[in-house]
Amino acid sequence: MIGGLRFAATTRMVGMLILLSAVANIFGRSYQQLLPAFAQDVLHTDSAGLGFMTSMPGAGTLVAAFLLTAAGDRQRKGLWLLSSMAMFSVAVALFALTRAFGTALGLLFAAGATSFVFSTMTMTLVTLYVPGEMRGRIMSLMTVTAQGFAPLGSLFIGARSEEHTS
């Protein structure tokens, strides 16, 4: 593990990929935990509406997976990564501001699609640029950012939302 951390710290590209993944997971993915409250308090929809809301990011992921597969090997993967991260951020920010149910569904679809493209490009770049003997260690660090940091972001977002409702 120490070798993986050292490699990530001394290899600029890998360090940036891990940092981007951490930021995206801490600040971006936590919106999903707030969907029930958003459905009830902002969009004034019922459990069926919440069901649509929670399924739209998954639908976006499926469509993005098919489109990426159909597109084949893309050049400029770094540009794809950064633009999908930017589009994900915009989709989530606009979702937070919308009061229209249909618009919210479209933005959640876009959030799922762009999040998938970002994650796929991140893992692709790690696979391409990390030597085989380090790949497992770096992939484990990436997994920590994806599965460990998202719940931390949820804790932060939940605390912040509680402050604004009190």
PDB file of C-alpha atoms in Angstrom:
ATOM      1  CA  MET A   1       0.000   0.000   0.000  1.00  0.00           C
ATOM      2  CA  ILE A   2       2.844   2.371   0.831  1.00  0.00           C
ATOM      3  CA  GLY A   3       4.329   1.715  -2.614  1.00  0.00           C
ATOM      4  CA  GLY A   4       1.016   2.594  -4.252  1.00  0.00           C
ATOM      5  CA  LEU A   5       0.695   5.805  -2.258  1.00  0.00           C
ATOM      6  CA  ARG A   6       4.283   6.740  -3.087  1.00  0.00           C
ATOM      7  CA  PHE A   7       3.706   6.037  -6.793  1.00  0.00           C
ATOM      8  CA  ALA A   8       0.512   8.124  -6.787  1.00  0.00           C
ATOM      9  CA  ALA A   9       2.258  10.987  -5.010  1.00  0.00           C
ATOM     10  CA  THR A  10       5.219  11.020  -7.397  1.00  0.00           C
ATOM     11  CA  THR A  11       3.345  10.388 -10.666  1.00  0.00           C
ATOM     12  CA  ARG A  12       1.472  13.566 -11.499  1.00  0.00           C
ATOM     13  CA  MET A  13      -1.111  11.985 -13.822  1.00  0.00           C
ATOM     14  CA  VAL A  14      -2.015   9.239 -11.352  1.00  0.00           C
ATOM     15  CA  GLY A  15      -2.144  11.639  -8.441  1.00  0.00           C
ATOM     16  CA  MET A  16      -4.488  13.930 -10.371  1.00  0.00           C
ATOM     17  CA  LEU A  17      -6.754  11.024 -11.345  1.00  0.00           C
ATOM     18  CA  ILE A  18      -7.032   9.948  -7.708  1.00  0.00           C
ATOM     19  CA  LEU A  19      -7.665  13.540  -6.609  1.00  0.00           C
ATOM     20  CA  LEU A  20     -10.364  14.064  -9.258  1.00  0.00           C
ATOM     21  CA  SER A  21     -12.010  10.803  -8.269  1.00  0.00           C
ATOM     22  CA  ALA A  22     -11.933  11.776  -4.596  1.00  0.00           C
ATOM     23  CA  VAL A  23     -13.437  15.217  -5.267  1.00  0.00           C
ATOM     24  CA  ALA A  24     -16.133  13.791  -7.529  1.00  0.00           C
ATOM     25  CA  ASN A  25     -17.091  11.169  -4.968  1.00  0.00           C
ATOM     26  CA  ILE A  26     -17.049  13.434  -1.923  1.00  0.00           C
ATOM     27  CA  PHE A  27     -18.953  16.335  -3.467  1.00  0.00           C
ATOM     28  CA  GLY A  28     -20.787  14.822  -6.405  1.00  0.00           C
ATOM     29  CA  ARG A  29     -22.275  11.485  -5.565  1.00  0.00           C
ATOM     30  CA  SER A  30     -23.945  12.466  -2.305  1.00  0.00           C
ATOM     31  CA  TYR A  31     -26.944  14.006  -4.073  1.00  0.00           C
ATOM     32  CA  GLN A  32     -28.508  10.541  -4.227  1.00  0.00           C
ATOM     33  CA  GLN A  33     -29.004  10.386  -0.461  1.00  0.00           C
ATOM     34  CA  LEU A  34     -31.030  13.595  -0.586  1.00  0.00           C
ATOM     35  CA  LEU A  35     -33.437  12.435  -3.302  1.00  0.00           C
ATOM     36  CA  PRO A  36     -36.231  11.394  -0.879  1.00  0.00           C
ATOM     37  CA  ALA A  37     -36.248  14.788   0.814  1.00  0.00           C
ATOM     38  CA  PHE A  38     -35.942  16.587  -2.523  1.00  0.00           C
ATOM     39  CA  ALA A  39     -38.834  14.568  -3.981  1.00  0.00           C
ATOM     40  CA  GLN A  40     -41.091  15.334  -1.032  1.00  0.00           C
ATOM     41  CA  ASP A  41     -40.132  18.879  -0.055  1.00  0.00           C
ATOM     42  CA  VAL A  42     -39.073  20.468  -3.361  1.00  0.00           C
ATOM     43  CA  LEU A  43     -40.777  18.578  -6.177  1.00  0.00           C
ATOM     44  CA  HIS A  44     -43.829  17.567  -4.105  1.00  0.00           C
ATOM     45  CA  THR A  45     -44.010  14.112  -5.630  1.00  0.00           C
ATOM     46  CA  ASP A  46     -44.991  10.748  -4.202  1.00  0.00           C
ATOM     47  CA  SER A  47     -43.135   7.443  -3.892  1.00  0.00           C
ATOM     48  CA  ALA A  48     -43.684   6.666  -7.597  1.00  0.00           C
ATOM     49  CA  GLY A  49     -42.026   9.973  -8.472  1.00  0.00           C
ATOM     50  CA  LEU A  50     -39.145   9.135  -6.153  1.00  0.00           C
ATOM     51  CA  GLY A  51     -38.842   5.786  -7.903  1.00  0.00           C
ATOM     52  CA  PHE A  52     -38.459   7.564 -11.241  1.00  0.00           C
ATOM     53  CA  MET A  53     -35.945   9.946  -9.708  1.00  0.00           C
ATOM     54  CA  THR A  54     -33.786   7.169  -8.292  1.00  0.00           C
ATOM     55  CA  SER A  55     -33.876   5.202 -11.541  1.00  0.00           C
ATOM     56  CA  MET A  56     -32.929   8.043 -13.904  1.00  0.00           C
ATOM     57  CA  PRO A  57     -29.184   8.080 -13.069  1.00  0.00           C
ATOM     58  CA  GLY A  58     -29.146   4.338 -13.744  1.00  0.00           C
ATOM     59  CA  ALA A  59     -30.870   4.852 -17.083  1.00  0.00           C
ATOM     60  CA  GLY A  60     -28.283   7.512 -17.939  1.00  0.00           C
ATOM     61  CA  THR A  61     -25.525   5.092 -17.026  1.00  0.00           C
ATOM     62  CA  LEU A  62     -26.948   2.398 -19.311  1.00  0.00           C
ATOM     63  CA  VAL A  63     -27.280   4.756 -22.268  1.00  0.00           C
ATOM     64  CA  ALA A  64     -23.762   6.131 -21.730  1.00  0.00           C
ATOM     65  CA  ALA A  65     -22.378   2.582 -21.544  1.00  0.00           C
ATOM     66  CA  PHE A  66     -23.930   1.692 -24.894  1.00  0.00           C
ATOM     67  CA  LEU A  67     -22.754   4.950 -26.487  1.00  0.00           C
ATOM     68  CA  LEU A  68     -19.184   4.549 -25.211  1.00  0.00           C
ATOM     69  CA  THR A  69     -19.125   0.964 -26.431  1.00  0.00           C
ATOM     70  CA  ALA A  70     -20.430   1.985 -29.839  1.00  0.00           C
ATOM     71  CA  ALA A  71     -17.922   4.838 -30.067  1.00  0.00           C
ATOM     72  CA  GLY A  72     -14.972   2.488 -29.597  1.00  0.00           C
ATOM     73  CA  ASP A  73     -11.528   3.707 -28.658  1.00  0.00           C
ATOM     74  CA  ARG A  74     -11.604   7.479 -28.257  1.00  0.00           C
ATOM     75  CA  GLN A  75      -8.644   9.768 -28.508  1.00  0.00           C
ATOM     76  CA  ARG A  76      -8.191  12.577 -25.975  1.00  0.00           C
ATOM     77  CA  LYS A  77      -9.453  10.572 -23.025  1.00  0.00           C
ATOM     78  CA  GLY A  78      -8.321  13.293 -20.639  1.00  0.00           C
ATOM     79  CA  LEU A  79     -10.571  15.792 -22.390  1.00  0.00           C
ATOM     80  CA  TRP A  80     -13.469  13.318 -22.183  1.00  0.00           C
ATOM     81  CA  LEU A  81     -12.755  12.897 -18.456  1.00  0.00           C
ATOM     82  CA  LEU A  82     -12.629  16.614 -17.660  1.00  0.00           C
ATOM     83  CA  SER A  83     -15.613  17.568 -19.804  1.00  0.00           C
ATOM     84  CA  SER A  84     -17.755  14.772 -18.369  1.00  0.00           C
ATOM     85  CA  MET A  85     -16.797  15.846 -14.838  1.00  0.00           C
ATOM     86  CA  ALA A  86     -17.758  19.442 -15.693  1.00  0.00           C
ATOM     87  CA  MET A  87     -21.052  18.339 -17.259  1.00  0.00           C
ATOM     88  CA  PHE A  88     -21.786  16.149 -14.218  1.00  0.00           C
ATOM     89  CA  SER A  89     -21.201  19.140 -11.933  1.00  0.00           C
ATOM     90  CA  VAL A  90     -23.515  21.331 -14.013  1.00  0.00           C
ATOM     91  CA  ALA A  91     -26.224  18.636 -14.122  1.00  0.00           C
ATOM     92  CA  VAL A  92     -26.189  18.204 -10.340  1.00  0.00           C
ATOM     93  CA  ALA A  93     -26.112  21.973  -9.714  1.00  0.00           C
ATOM     94  CA  LEU A  94     -29.031  22.563 -12.070  1.00  0.00           C
ATOM     95  CA  PHE A  95     -30.899  19.652 -10.485  1.00  0.00           C
ATOM     96  CA  ALA A  96     -30.519  21.329  -7.095  1.00  0.00           C
ATOM     97  CA  LEU A  97     -32.065  24.498  -8.505  1.00  0.00           C
ATOM     98  CA  THR A  98     -34.953  23.033 -10.486  1.00  0.00           C
ATOM     99  CA  ARG A  99     -38.509  22.907  -9.254  1.00  0.00           C
ATOM    100  CA  ALA A 100     -39.936  21.068 -12.274  1.00  0.00           C
ATOM    101  CA  PHE A 101     -40.276  17.290 -12.029  1.00  0.00           C
ATOM    102  CA  GLY A 102     -39.631  16.573 -15.735  1.00  0.00           C
ATOM    103  CA  THR A 103     -36.547  18.780 -15.778  1.00  0.00           C
ATOM    104  CA  ALA A 104     -35.301  17.079 -12.609  1.00  0.00           C
ATOM    105  CA  LEU A 105     -35.627  13.674 -14.278  1.00  0.00           C
ATOM    106  CA  GLY A 106     -33.663  14.850 -17.317  1.00  0.00           C
ATOM    107  CA  LEU A 107     -30.922  16.286 -15.145  1.00  0.00           C
ATOM    108  CA  LEU A 108     -30.700  13.096 -13.090  1.00  0.00           C
ATOM    109  CA  PHE A 109     -30.393  11.131 -16.348  1.00  0.00           C
ATOM    110  CA  ALA A 110     -27.581  13.476 -17.432  1.00  0.00           C
ATOM    111  CA  ALA A 111     -25.881  13.129 -14.036  1.00  0.00           C
ATOM    112  CA  GLY A 112     -25.868   9.345 -14.364  1.00  0.00           C
ATOM    113  CA  ALA A 113     -24.560   9.425 -17.934  1.00  0.00           C
ATOM    114  CA  THR A 114     -21.792  11.936 -17.305  1.00  0.00           C
ATOM    115  CA  SER A 115     -20.771  10.280 -14.044  1.00  0.00           C
ATOM    116  CA  PHE A 116     -20.381   6.989 -15.893  1.00  0.00           C
ATOM    117  CA  VAL A 117     -18.247   8.584 -18.623  1.00  0.00           C
ATOM    118  CA  PHE A 118     -16.070  10.235 -15.967  1.00  0.00           C
ATOM    119  CA  SER A 119     -15.596   6.975 -14.049  1.00  0.00           C
ATOM    120  CA  THR A 120     -14.904   4.988 -17.194  1.00  0.00           C
ATOM    121  CA  MET A 121     -12.323   7.464 -18.482  1.00  0.00           C
ATOM    122  CA  THR A 122     -10.658   7.599 -15.068  1.00  0.00           C
ATOM    123  CA  MET A 123     -10.270   3.825 -14.899  1.00  0.00           C
ATOM    124  CA  THR A 124      -9.195   3.665 -18.557  1.00  0.00           C
ATOM    125  CA  LEU A 125      -6.435   6.209 -17.991  1.00  0.00           C
ATOM    126  CA  VAL A 126      -5.257   4.380 -14.866  1.00  0.00           C
ATOM    127  CA  THR A 127      -5.151   1.132 -16.818  1.00  0.00           C
ATOM    128  CA  LEU A 128      -3.234   2.733 -19.687  1.00  0.00           C
ATOM    129  CA  TYR A 129      -0.683   4.739 -17.712  1.00  0.00           C
ATOM    130  CA  VAL A 130       0.055   2.699 -14.602  1.00  0.00           C
ATOM    131  CA  PRO A 131       2.634  -0.074 -14.962  1.00  0.00           C
ATOM    132  CA  GLY A 132       1.356  -3.597 -14.369  1.00  0.00           C
ATOM    133  CA  GLU A 133       3.222  -4.068 -11.091  1.00  0.00           C
ATOM    134  CA  MET A 134       1.497  -0.992  -9.614  1.00  0.00           C
ATOM    135  CA  ARG A 135      -1.922  -1.286 -11.233  1.00  0.00           C
ATOM    136  CA  GLY A 136      -3.561  -3.320  -8.445  1.00  0.00           C
ATOM    137  CA  ARG A 137      -2.366  -0.903  -5.772  1.00  0.00           C
ATOM    138  CA  ILE A 138      -3.533   2.151  -7.702  1.00  0.00           C
ATOM    139  CA  MET A 139      -6.867   0.532  -8.560  1.00  0.00           C
ATOM    140  CA  SER A 140      -7.373  -0.167  -4.858  1.00  0.00           C
ATOM    141  CA  LEU A 141      -6.765   3.523  -4.122  1.00  0.00           C
ATOM    142  CA  MET A 142      -9.296   4.407  -6.800  1.00  0.00           C
ATOM    143  CA  THR A 143     -11.788   2.017  -5.206  1.00  0.00           C
ATOM    144  CA  VAL A 144     -11.241   3.678  -1.842  1.00  0.00           C
ATOM    145  CA  THR A 145     -12.106   7.044  -3.379  1.00  0.00           C
ATOM    146  CA  ALA A 146     -15.215   5.613  -5.036  1.00  0.00           C
ATOM    147  CA  GLN A 147     -16.574   3.506  -2.198  1.00  0.00           C
ATOM    148  CA  GLY A 148     -15.087   5.188   0.844  1.00  0.00           C
ATOM    149  CA  PHE A 149     -15.299   8.872   0.046  1.00  0.00           C
ATOM    150  CA  ALA A 150     -18.882   8.968  -1.260  1.00  0.00           C
ATOM    151  CA  PRO A 151     -20.297   8.082   2.187  1.00  0.00           C
ATOM    152  CA  LEU A 152     -18.118  10.805   3.722  1.00  0.00           C
ATOM    153  CA  GLY A 153     -19.630  13.274   1.271  1.00  0.00           C
ATOM    154  CA  SER A 154     -23.091  12.052   2.236  1.00  0.00           C
ATOM    155  CA  LEU A 155     -22.306  12.711   5.883  1.00  0.00           C
ATOM    156  CA  PHE A 156     -21.204  16.265   5.057  1.00  0.00           C
ATOM    157  CA  ILE A 157     -24.189  16.960   2.777  1.00  0.00           C
ATOM    158  CA  GLY A 158     -26.631  15.470   5.271  1.00  0.00           C
ATOM    159  CA  ALA A 159     -25.256  17.658   8.063  1.00  0.00           C
ATOM    160  CA  ARG A 160     -25.425  20.747   5.845  1.00  0.00           C
ATOM    161  CA  SER A 161     -28.984  20.005   4.767  1.00  0.00           C
ATOM    162  CA  GLU A 162     -30.001  19.529   8.409  1.00  0.00           C
ATOM    163  CA  GLU A 163     -28.582  22.979   9.218  1.00  0.00           C
ATOM    164  CA  HIS A 164     -30.690  24.550   6.470  1.00  0.00           C
ATOM    165  CA  THR A 165     -33.920  22.858   7.532  1.00  0.00           C
ATOM    166  CA  SER A 166     -33.584  23.668  11.228  1.00  0.00           C
TER     167      SER A 166
END
